Amino acid sequence: MPPDWYNSIVEGHLRDTGFYHVSHIGVVQCQSTLVNALIERWRPETHTFHFSVGECAVTLEDVALILGLSTNGLPVTGPTLSSYEALEAECLDQFGVAPKKKNCTGNFIKLTWFRGLKDRLVLVDDIQIQRYVKCHIILFGTIVFGDKYGAGVQWKFLPLLRNFARIIQFSWGSACLAHLYRALCRATRVECKEIDGPLTLLLTWTWIHLPFIAPIPSNSQLFPIANRWRYWDRENRPYRFRSLAHFRRFVWEAYAIGQINPDVIPPNIRQHSAIWSATVPLISFECIEWHASDRLRRKFGLTQDVPHQERDLDEAHDEVLTAPKNQD
């Protein structure tokens, strides 16, 4: 689906939520063979890709620069419920209307319902404007928390939008990275045939660090960086047909992200750079993954010491909130 553009009246409100930059990201065509090549090199034990020259991984810095999301703040978590009645009550409270059961699939609300609601809103007061912005956040939220089909969004995120002034206080960037790590870990299993998660982040990260296999970017000054490859397949069609064998032969060019012009990074994104190298757990509801930055010190211009023993997340590494578990 093309990006959902917003009414210019709400731009200030969109900035207040911290989602202004990511809302401008257009369609970045997936390259499945490149994703498969990366999955082959991903190690769930360390949360890093293993290349011939060492370990590398998508970090909080990459999330901030590629998607323009805040990586500092409260953890994205909270109570979850699985019943339609709870979903209905939440939507009535925030939007004044609720989706019918046909517009829901399990814990997912179809994006078509939010799109129709957004188009019907008349921006006459702050309440309507806030509802409009919330719909817009959910519609492009598939870039951040996408499922395999991109047709719905889990409604467990809705309570975090209830207090409009607090939306910006959550660390949406670290939650996004947690989902990418979880998706990569699951994709390494022999029985797994599909991958979900923020693939726009994964692809853009690869093209930044491996520029010799990347499609030609449109404008090196664009921010968020993901937009440098929006609609890339229109002018780089031969790239779409590269085989898995081709990508298996590439050689890692370590940490080429330093080539990004710092002047294109907005101050509100750059202000949190001190925590980009933190070794911390990444949290998004039941999804807990480890940000193993102690294994990637060279990326941040530091000396690489012997890394600590990898963190064993035990059962938390496979936890999924479904059915009765949703009520705990």
CSV table of C-alpha atoms in Angstrom, one decimal:
chain,number,residue,atom,x,y,z
A,1,MET,CA,0.0,0.0,0.0
A,2,PRO,CA,1.2,3.6,-0.7
A,3,PRO,CA,1.9,5.7,2.4
A,4,ASP,CA,-1.1,7.4,4.0
A,5,TRP,CA,-0.5,11.1,3.7
A,6,TYR,CA,-1.8,13.4,6.4
A,7,ASN,CA,-3.7,16.7,6.5
A,8,SER,CA,-1.2,19.5,7.0
A,9,ILE,CA,-3.3,20.9,9.9
A,10,VAL,CA,-2.1,18.0,12.1
A,11,GLU,CA,1.7,18.4,11.4
A,12,GLY,CA,2.4,20.0,14.8
A,13,HIS,CA,0.5,17.3,16.6
A,14,LEU,CA,2.3,14.6,14.7
A,15,ARG,CA,5.7,16.1,15.7
A,16,ASP,CA,4.5,16.1,19.3
A,17,THR,CA,4.1,12.3,19.2
A,18,GLY,CA,7.6,11.6,17.9
A,19,PHE,CA,6.2,9.9,14.7
A,20,TYR,CA,6.7,12.8,12.3
A,21,HIS,CA,9.8,11.5,10.6
A,22,VAL,CA,8.7,7.9,10.2
A,23,SER,CA,5.3,9.0,8.8
A,24,HIS,CA,7.2,10.3,5.7
A,25,ILE,CA,8.7,6.9,4.8
A,26,GLY,CA,7.4,5.7,1.4
A,27,VAL,CA,7.2,2.2,-0.1
A,28,VAL,CA,10.6,0.3,0.1
A,29,GLN,CA,10.3,-2.7,-2.1
A,30,CYS,CA,11.4,-5.9,-0.3
A,31,GLN,CA,14.3,-8.0,-1.8
A,32,SER,CA,13.5,-11.6,-0.5
A,33,THR,CA,16.8,-13.2,-1.6
A,34,LEU,CA,18.8,-10.6,0.2
A,35,VAL,CA,16.7,-11.2,3.4
A,36,ASN,CA,17.3,-14.9,3.1
A,37,ALA,CA,21.1,-14.4,2.8
A,38,LEU,CA,21.1,-12.3,6.0
A,39,ILE,CA,19.0,-14.9,7.8
A,40,GLU,CA,21.6,-17.5,7.0
A,41,ARG,CA,24.2,-15.4,8.9
A,42,TRP,CA,22.0,-14.5,11.9
A,43,ARG,CA,22.9,-16.1,15.2
A,44,PRO,CA,20.0,-16.0,17.8
A,45,GLU,CA,22.5,-16.8,20.6
A,46,THR,CA,24.3,-13.4,20.2
A,47,HIS,CA,21.8,-11.4,18.2
A,48,THR,CA,24.4,-10.6,15.6
A,49,PHE,CA,25.2,-11.4,12.0
A,50,HIS,CA,28.4,-13.4,11.6
A,51,PHE,CA,30.5,-12.3,8.6
A,52,SER,CA,34.0,-13.1,7.6
A,53,VAL,CA,35.4,-10.0,9.4
A,54,GLY,CA,33.4,-10.4,12.6
A,55,GLU,CA,30.0,-9.7,14.1
A,56,CYS,CA,27.6,-6.9,13.1
A,57,ALA,CA,24.0,-6.1,13.9
A,58,VAL,CA,21.3,-3.5,13.5
A,59,THR,CA,21.5,-1.2,16.5
A,60,LEU,CA,19.6,1.6,18.2
A,61,GLU,CA,21.6,4.1,16.2
A,62,ASP,CA,20.4,2.5,13.0
A,63,VAL,CA,16.8,2.6,14.1
A,64,ALA,CA,17.1,6.3,14.9
A,65,LEU,CA,18.8,7.3,11.6
A,66,ILE,CA,16.9,4.9,9.2
A,67,LEU,CA,13.4,5.4,10.6
A,68,GLY,CA,13.7,8.6,12.6
A,69,LEU,CA,12.2,7.0,15.7
A,70,SER,CA,13.1,7.9,19.3
A,71,THR,CA,15.2,5.3,21.0
A,72,ASN,CA,15.0,6.7,24.5
A,73,GLY,CA,12.0,6.6,26.9
A,74,LEU,CA,9.6,4.3,28.6
A,75,PRO,CA,9.3,0.6,27.6
A,76,VAL,CA,6.6,-0.2,25.2
A,77,THR,CA,4.6,-2.6,27.4
A,78,GLY,CA,1.5,-2.9,29.5
A,79,PRO,CA,-1.5,-5.2,30.2
A,80,THR,CA,-3.1,-6.9,27.2
A,81,LEU,CA,-6.6,-8.4,26.8
A,82,SER,CA,-7.8,-10.8,24.1
A,83,SER,CA,-11.6,-10.3,24.2
A,84,TYR,CA,-13.6,-8.4,21.6
A,85,GLU,CA,-15.4,-6.6,24.4
A,86,ALA,CA,-12.2,-5.2,25.7
A,87,LEU,CA,-11.2,-4.1,22.2
A,88,GLU,CA,-14.6,-2.5,21.6
A,89,ALA,CA,-14.4,-0.6,24.9
A,90,GLU,CA,-10.9,0.7,24.1
A,91,CYS,CA,-11.9,1.9,20.6
A,92,LEU,CA,-15.1,3.6,21.9
A,93,ASP,CA,-13.0,5.4,24.5
A,94,GLN,CA,-10.4,6.7,22.1
A,95,PHE,CA,-12.3,7.1,18.8
A,96,GLY,CA,-16.0,7.2,19.8
A,97,VAL,CA,-16.7,4.2,17.5
A,98,ALA,CA,-15.7,0.6,17.5
A,99,PRO,CA,-15.0,-1.9,14.7
A,100,LYS,CA,-17.4,-4.7,14.1
A,101,LYS,CA,-16.2,-8.3,14.5
A,102,LYS,CA,-15.8,-8.6,10.7
A,103,ASN,CA,-13.2,-5.9,10.9
A,104,CYS,CA,-11.1,-7.8,13.4
A,105,THR,CA,-9.0,-11.0,13.1
A,106,GLY,CA,-8.0,-12.3,16.5
A,107,ASN,CA,-6.1,-9.6,18.2
A,108,PHE,CA,-5.7,-7.6,15.0
A,109,ILE,CA,-7.8,-4.8,13.7
A,110,LYS,CA,-7.9,-4.4,9.9
A,111,LEU,CA,-6.2,-1.3,8.6
A,112,THR,CA,-9.1,-0.7,6.3
A,113,TRP,CA,-11.2,0.2,9.3
A,114,PHE,CA,-8.7,2.8,10.5
A,115,ARG,CA,-8.3,4.2,7.0
A,116,GLY,CA,-12.1,4.6,6.7
A,117,LEU,CA,-12.3,6.2,10.1
A,118,LYS,CA,-9.5,8.7,9.4
A,119,ASP,CA,-11.1,9.7,6.1
A,120,ARG,CA,-14.4,10.5,7.9
A,121,LEU,CA,-13.0,12.6,10.7
A,122,VAL,CA,-13.6,16.4,10.5
A,123,LEU,CA,-10.7,18.3,12.0
A,124,VAL,CA,-12.8,20.9,13.9
A,125,ASP,CA,-11.3,20.6,17.4
A,126,ASP,CA,-8.4,19.0,19.3
A,127,ILE,CA,-10.3,15.8,20.0
A,128,GLN,CA,-10.9,15.1,16.3
A,129,ILE,CA,-7.3,16.1,15.5
A,130,GLN,CA,-5.9,13.7,18.1
A,131,ARG,CA,-8.1,10.9,16.8
A,132,TYR,CA,-6.9,11.6,13.3
A,133,VAL,CA,-3.2,11.5,14.4
A,134,LYS,CA,-3.7,8.2,16.2
A,135,CYS,CA,-5.3,6.7,13.1
A,136,HIS,CA,-2.4,7.9,11.1
A,137,ILE,CA,0.2,6.5,13.5
A,138,ILE,CA,-1.6,3.1,13.4
A,139,LEU,CA,-1.7,3.1,9.6
A,140,PHE,CA,2.0,3.5,9.0
A,141,GLY,CA,2.7,1.5,12.2
A,142,THR,CA,3.1,-1.5,9.9
A,143,ILE,CA,6.6,-0.1,9.1
A,144,VAL,CA,7.5,-0.4,12.7
A,145,PHE,CA,5.5,-3.5,13.9
A,146,GLY,CA,4.4,-5.1,10.6
A,147,ASP,CA,2.9,-8.6,10.4
A,148,LYS,CA,3.4,-11.0,7.5
A,149,TYR,CA,0.5,-9.5,5.5
A,150,GLY,CA,0.6,-5.8,6.4
A,151,ALA,CA,-3.2,-5.7,6.6
A,152,GLY,CA,-3.8,-5.3,10.3
A,153,VAL,CA,-2.2,-4.1,13.5
A,154,GLN,CA,-2.4,-5.6,17.0
A,155,TRP,CA,-4.6,-3.6,19.2
A,156,LYS,CA,-2.5,-4.1,22.3
A,157,PHE,CA,-0.7,-0.9,21.2
A,158,LEU,CA,-3.8,1.2,21.5
A,159,PRO,CA,-3.8,1.8,25.3
A,160,LEU,CA,-0.3,3.4,24.9
A,161,LEU,CA,-2.0,6.0,22.6
A,162,ARG,CA,-4.7,6.8,25.1
A,163,ASN,CA,-2.8,9.7,26.7
A,164,PHE,CA,-1.9,11.8,23.7
A,165,ALA,CA,0.8,13.8,25.6
A,166,ARG,CA,2.6,10.6,26.7
A,167,ILE,CA,2.9,9.0,23.3
A,168,ILE,CA,6.3,10.7,22.8
A,169,GLN,CA,7.6,9.3,26.1
A,170,PHE,CA,7.8,5.7,24.9
A,171,SER,CA,10.9,4.2,23.3
A,172,TRP,CA,9.2,3.2,20.1
A,173,GLY,CA,12.5,2.7,18.4
A,174,SER,CA,13.8,0.1,20.8
A,175,ALA,CA,10.5,-1.7,20.6
A,176,CYS,CA,10.8,-1.8,16.8
A,177,LEU,CA,14.3,-3.2,17.0
A,178,ALA,CA,13.1,-5.9,19.5
A,179,HIS,CA,10.6,-7.0,16.8
A,180,LEU,CA,13.2,-7.2,14.2
A,181,TYR,CA,15.5,-9.3,16.4
A,182,ARG,CA,12.6,-11.6,17.3
A,183,ALA,CA,11.6,-12.0,13.6
A,184,LEU,CA,15.2,-12.9,12.6
A,185,CYS,CA,15.5,-15.4,15.5
A,186,ARG,CA,12.3,-17.1,14.5
A,187,ALA,CA,13.3,-17.1,10.8
A,188,THR,CA,16.4,-19.2,11.5
A,189,ARG,CA,14.3,-22.1,12.6
A,190,VAL,CA,14.2,-24.9,10.0
A,191,GLU,CA,10.4,-25.1,10.1
A,192,CYS,CA,9.9,-21.3,9.5
A,193,LYS,CA,9.0,-20.3,5.9
A,194,GLU,CA,8.1,-16.6,6.3
A,195,ILE,CA,9.4,-13.6,8.1
A,196,ASP,CA,7.6,-10.5,9.4
A,197,GLY,CA,8.7,-7.5,11.3
A,198,PRO,CA,10.2,-4.1,10.2
A,199,LEU,CA,11.9,-5.3,7.0
A,200,THR,CA,12.3,-1.7,5.8
A,201,LEU,CA,14.7,-1.2,8.6
A,202,LEU,CA,16.6,-4.5,7.8
A,203,LEU,CA,16.9,-3.7,4.1
A,204,THR,CA,18.0,-0.1,4.5
A,205,TRP,CA,20.6,-1.1,7.1
A,206,THR,CA,22.0,-3.7,4.7
A,207,TRP,CA,22.2,-1.2,1.8
A,208,ILE,CA,24.0,1.4,4.0
A,209,HIS,CA,26.6,-1.1,5.2
A,210,LEU,CA,27.0,-2.9,1.9
A,211,PRO,CA,26.7,-0.1,-0.6
A,212,PHE,CA,28.2,-2.1,-3.5
A,213,ILE,CA,25.2,-4.4,-3.5
A,214,ALA,CA,22.6,-1.7,-2.9
A,215,PRO,CA,20.2,-0.2,-5.5
A,216,ILE,CA,21.1,3.4,-6.5
A,217,PRO,CA,19.8,5.7,-3.8
A,218,SER,CA,17.7,8.6,-5.0
A,219,ASN,CA,19.0,11.4,-2.7
A,220,SER,CA,21.8,11.1,-0.2
A,221,GLN,CA,20.5,14.1,1.9
A,222,LEU,CA,17.0,12.6,2.6
A,223,PHE,CA,15.9,11.9,6.1
A,224,PRO,CA,14.8,9.4,7.4
A,225,ILE,CA,17.4,7.4,5.5
A,226,ALA,CA,14.9,4.7,4.5
A,227,ASN,CA,13.5,7.2,2.0
A,228,ARG,CA,16.6,7.1,-0.1
A,229,TRP,CA,15.4,3.8,-1.5
A,230,ARG,CA,11.7,4.4,-1.8
A,231,TYR,CA,10.4,3.0,-5.0
A,232,TRP,CA,13.9,1.8,-5.9
A,233,ASP,CA,12.6,-1.1,-8.1
A,234,ARG,CA,11.3,1.4,-10.7
A,235,GLU,CA,14.8,2.3,-11.9
A,236,ASN,CA,16.8,-0.7,-10.5
A,237,ARG,CA,14.7,-3.6,-11.9
A,238,PRO,CA,17.7,-5.9,-12.7
A,239,TYR,CA,18.6,-5.9,-9.0
A,240,ARG,CA,15.3,-7.7,-8.2
A,241,PHE,CA,16.5,-10.8,-10.0
A,242,ARG,CA,19.8,-11.3,-8.1
A,243,SER,CA,20.1,-14.9,-6.8
A,244,LEU,CA,20.8,-16.1,-3.3
A,245,ALA,CA,24.1,-17.4,-4.5
A,246,HIS,CA,25.1,-13.9,-5.5
A,247,PHE,CA,24.4,-12.5,-2.0
A,248,ARG,CA,26.3,-15.3,-0.3
A,249,ARG,CA,29.5,-14.1,-2.0
A,250,PHE,CA,29.4,-10.5,-0.7
A,251,VAL,CA,32.1,-9.2,1.7
A,252,TRP,CA,31.2,-7.1,4.7
A,253,GLU,CA,32.3,-3.4,4.5
A,254,ALA,CA,32.5,-2.7,8.2
A,255,TYR,CA,30.4,0.2,9.6
A,256,ALA,CA,29.9,2.3,6.5
A,257,ILE,CA,27.1,4.2,8.4
A,258,GLY,CA,29.8,6.7,9.3
A,259,GLN,CA,29.6,8.0,5.8
A,260,ILE,CA,26.2,9.6,6.6
A,261,ASN,CA,26.3,13.4,6.6
A,262,PRO,CA,25.6,14.4,10.3
A,263,ASP,CA,24.0,17.6,9.1
A,264,VAL,CA,21.0,15.8,7.8
A,265,ILE,CA,20.2,14.3,11.2
A,266,PRO,CA,17.6,16.4,13.0
A,267,PRO,CA,18.5,17.6,16.5
A,268,ASN,CA,15.6,15.8,18.2
A,269,ILE,CA,17.0,12.5,16.9
A,270,ARG,CA,20.7,13.3,17.5
A,271,GLN,CA,20.1,14.3,21.2
A,272,HIS,CA,19.7,10.7,22.3
A,273,SER,CA,23.0,9.5,20.6
A,274,ALA,CA,24.6,8.9,24.0
A,275,ILE,CA,22.4,5.8,24.6
A,276,TRP,CA,22.9,4.2,21.1
A,277,SER,CA,25.8,2.1,22.4
A,278,ALA,CA,24.0,0.9,25.6
A,279,THR,CA,24.0,-2.8,26.3
A,280,VAL,CA,20.4,-3.3,27.4
A,281,PRO,CA,17.3,-5.5,26.9
A,282,LEU,CA,14.9,-4.3,24.2
A,283,ILE,CA,11.2,-4.6,25.3
A,284,SER,CA,7.9,-4.6,23.4
A,285,PHE,CA,5.2,-6.3,25.5
A,286,GLU,CA,6.2,-10.0,25.7
A,287,CYS,CA,9.0,-9.5,23.1
A,288,ILE,CA,12.3,-9.2,25.0
A,289,GLU,CA,15.6,-9.2,23.0
A,290,TRP,CA,19.1,-8.3,23.9
A,291,HIS,CA,20.9,-5.3,22.4
A,292,ALA,CA,24.4,-6.8,22.3
A,293,SER,CA,26.3,-3.6,21.7
A,294,ASP,CA,29.3,-4.8,23.7
A,295,ARG,CA,30.0,-7.1,20.7
A,296,LEU,CA,29.9,-4.1,18.3
A,297,ARG,CA,32.2,-1.5,19.9
A,298,ARG,CA,34.0,-0.6,16.7
A,299,LYS,CA,30.7,0.6,15.3
A,300,PHE,CA,30.7,3.4,17.9
A,301,GLY,CA,34.4,4.3,17.4
A,302,LEU,CA,35.5,2.3,20.5
A,303,THR,CA,38.0,-0.4,21.0
A,304,GLN,CA,36.6,-3.9,20.8
A,305,ASP,CA,37.3,-5.8,24.0
A,306,VAL,CA,36.5,-9.5,24.5
A,307,PRO,CA,32.6,-9.4,24.7
A,308,HIS,CA,30.7,-10.6,27.7
A,309,GLN,CA,29.1,-14.0,27.7
A,310,GLU,CA,25.9,-13.8,25.6
A,311,ARG,CA,22.7,-13.3,27.7
A,312,ASP,CA,20.5,-16.3,27.9
A,313,LEU,CA,16.9,-15.0,27.9
A,314,ASP,CA,15.6,-18.6,28.4
A,315,GLU,CA,11.8,-18.9,28.0
A,316,ALA,CA,11.4,-15.1,27.4
A,317,HIS,CA,13.1,-15.6,24.0
A,318,ASP,CA,10.2,-17.6,22.7
A,319,GLU,CA,7.3,-16.0,24.6
A,320,VAL,CA,4.2,-15.3,22.6
A,321,LEU,CA,1.0,-13.7,24.1
A,322,THR,CA,-1.9,-15.7,22.7
A,323,ALA,CA,-5.2,-16.9,24.0
A,324,PRO,CA,-5.4,-17.1,27.9
A,325,LYS,CA,-1.8,-15.7,28.2
A,326,ASN,CA,-3.1,-12.4,26.9
A,327,GLN,CA,-5.0,-11.8,30.2
A,328,ASP,CA,-1.9,-12.0,32.4
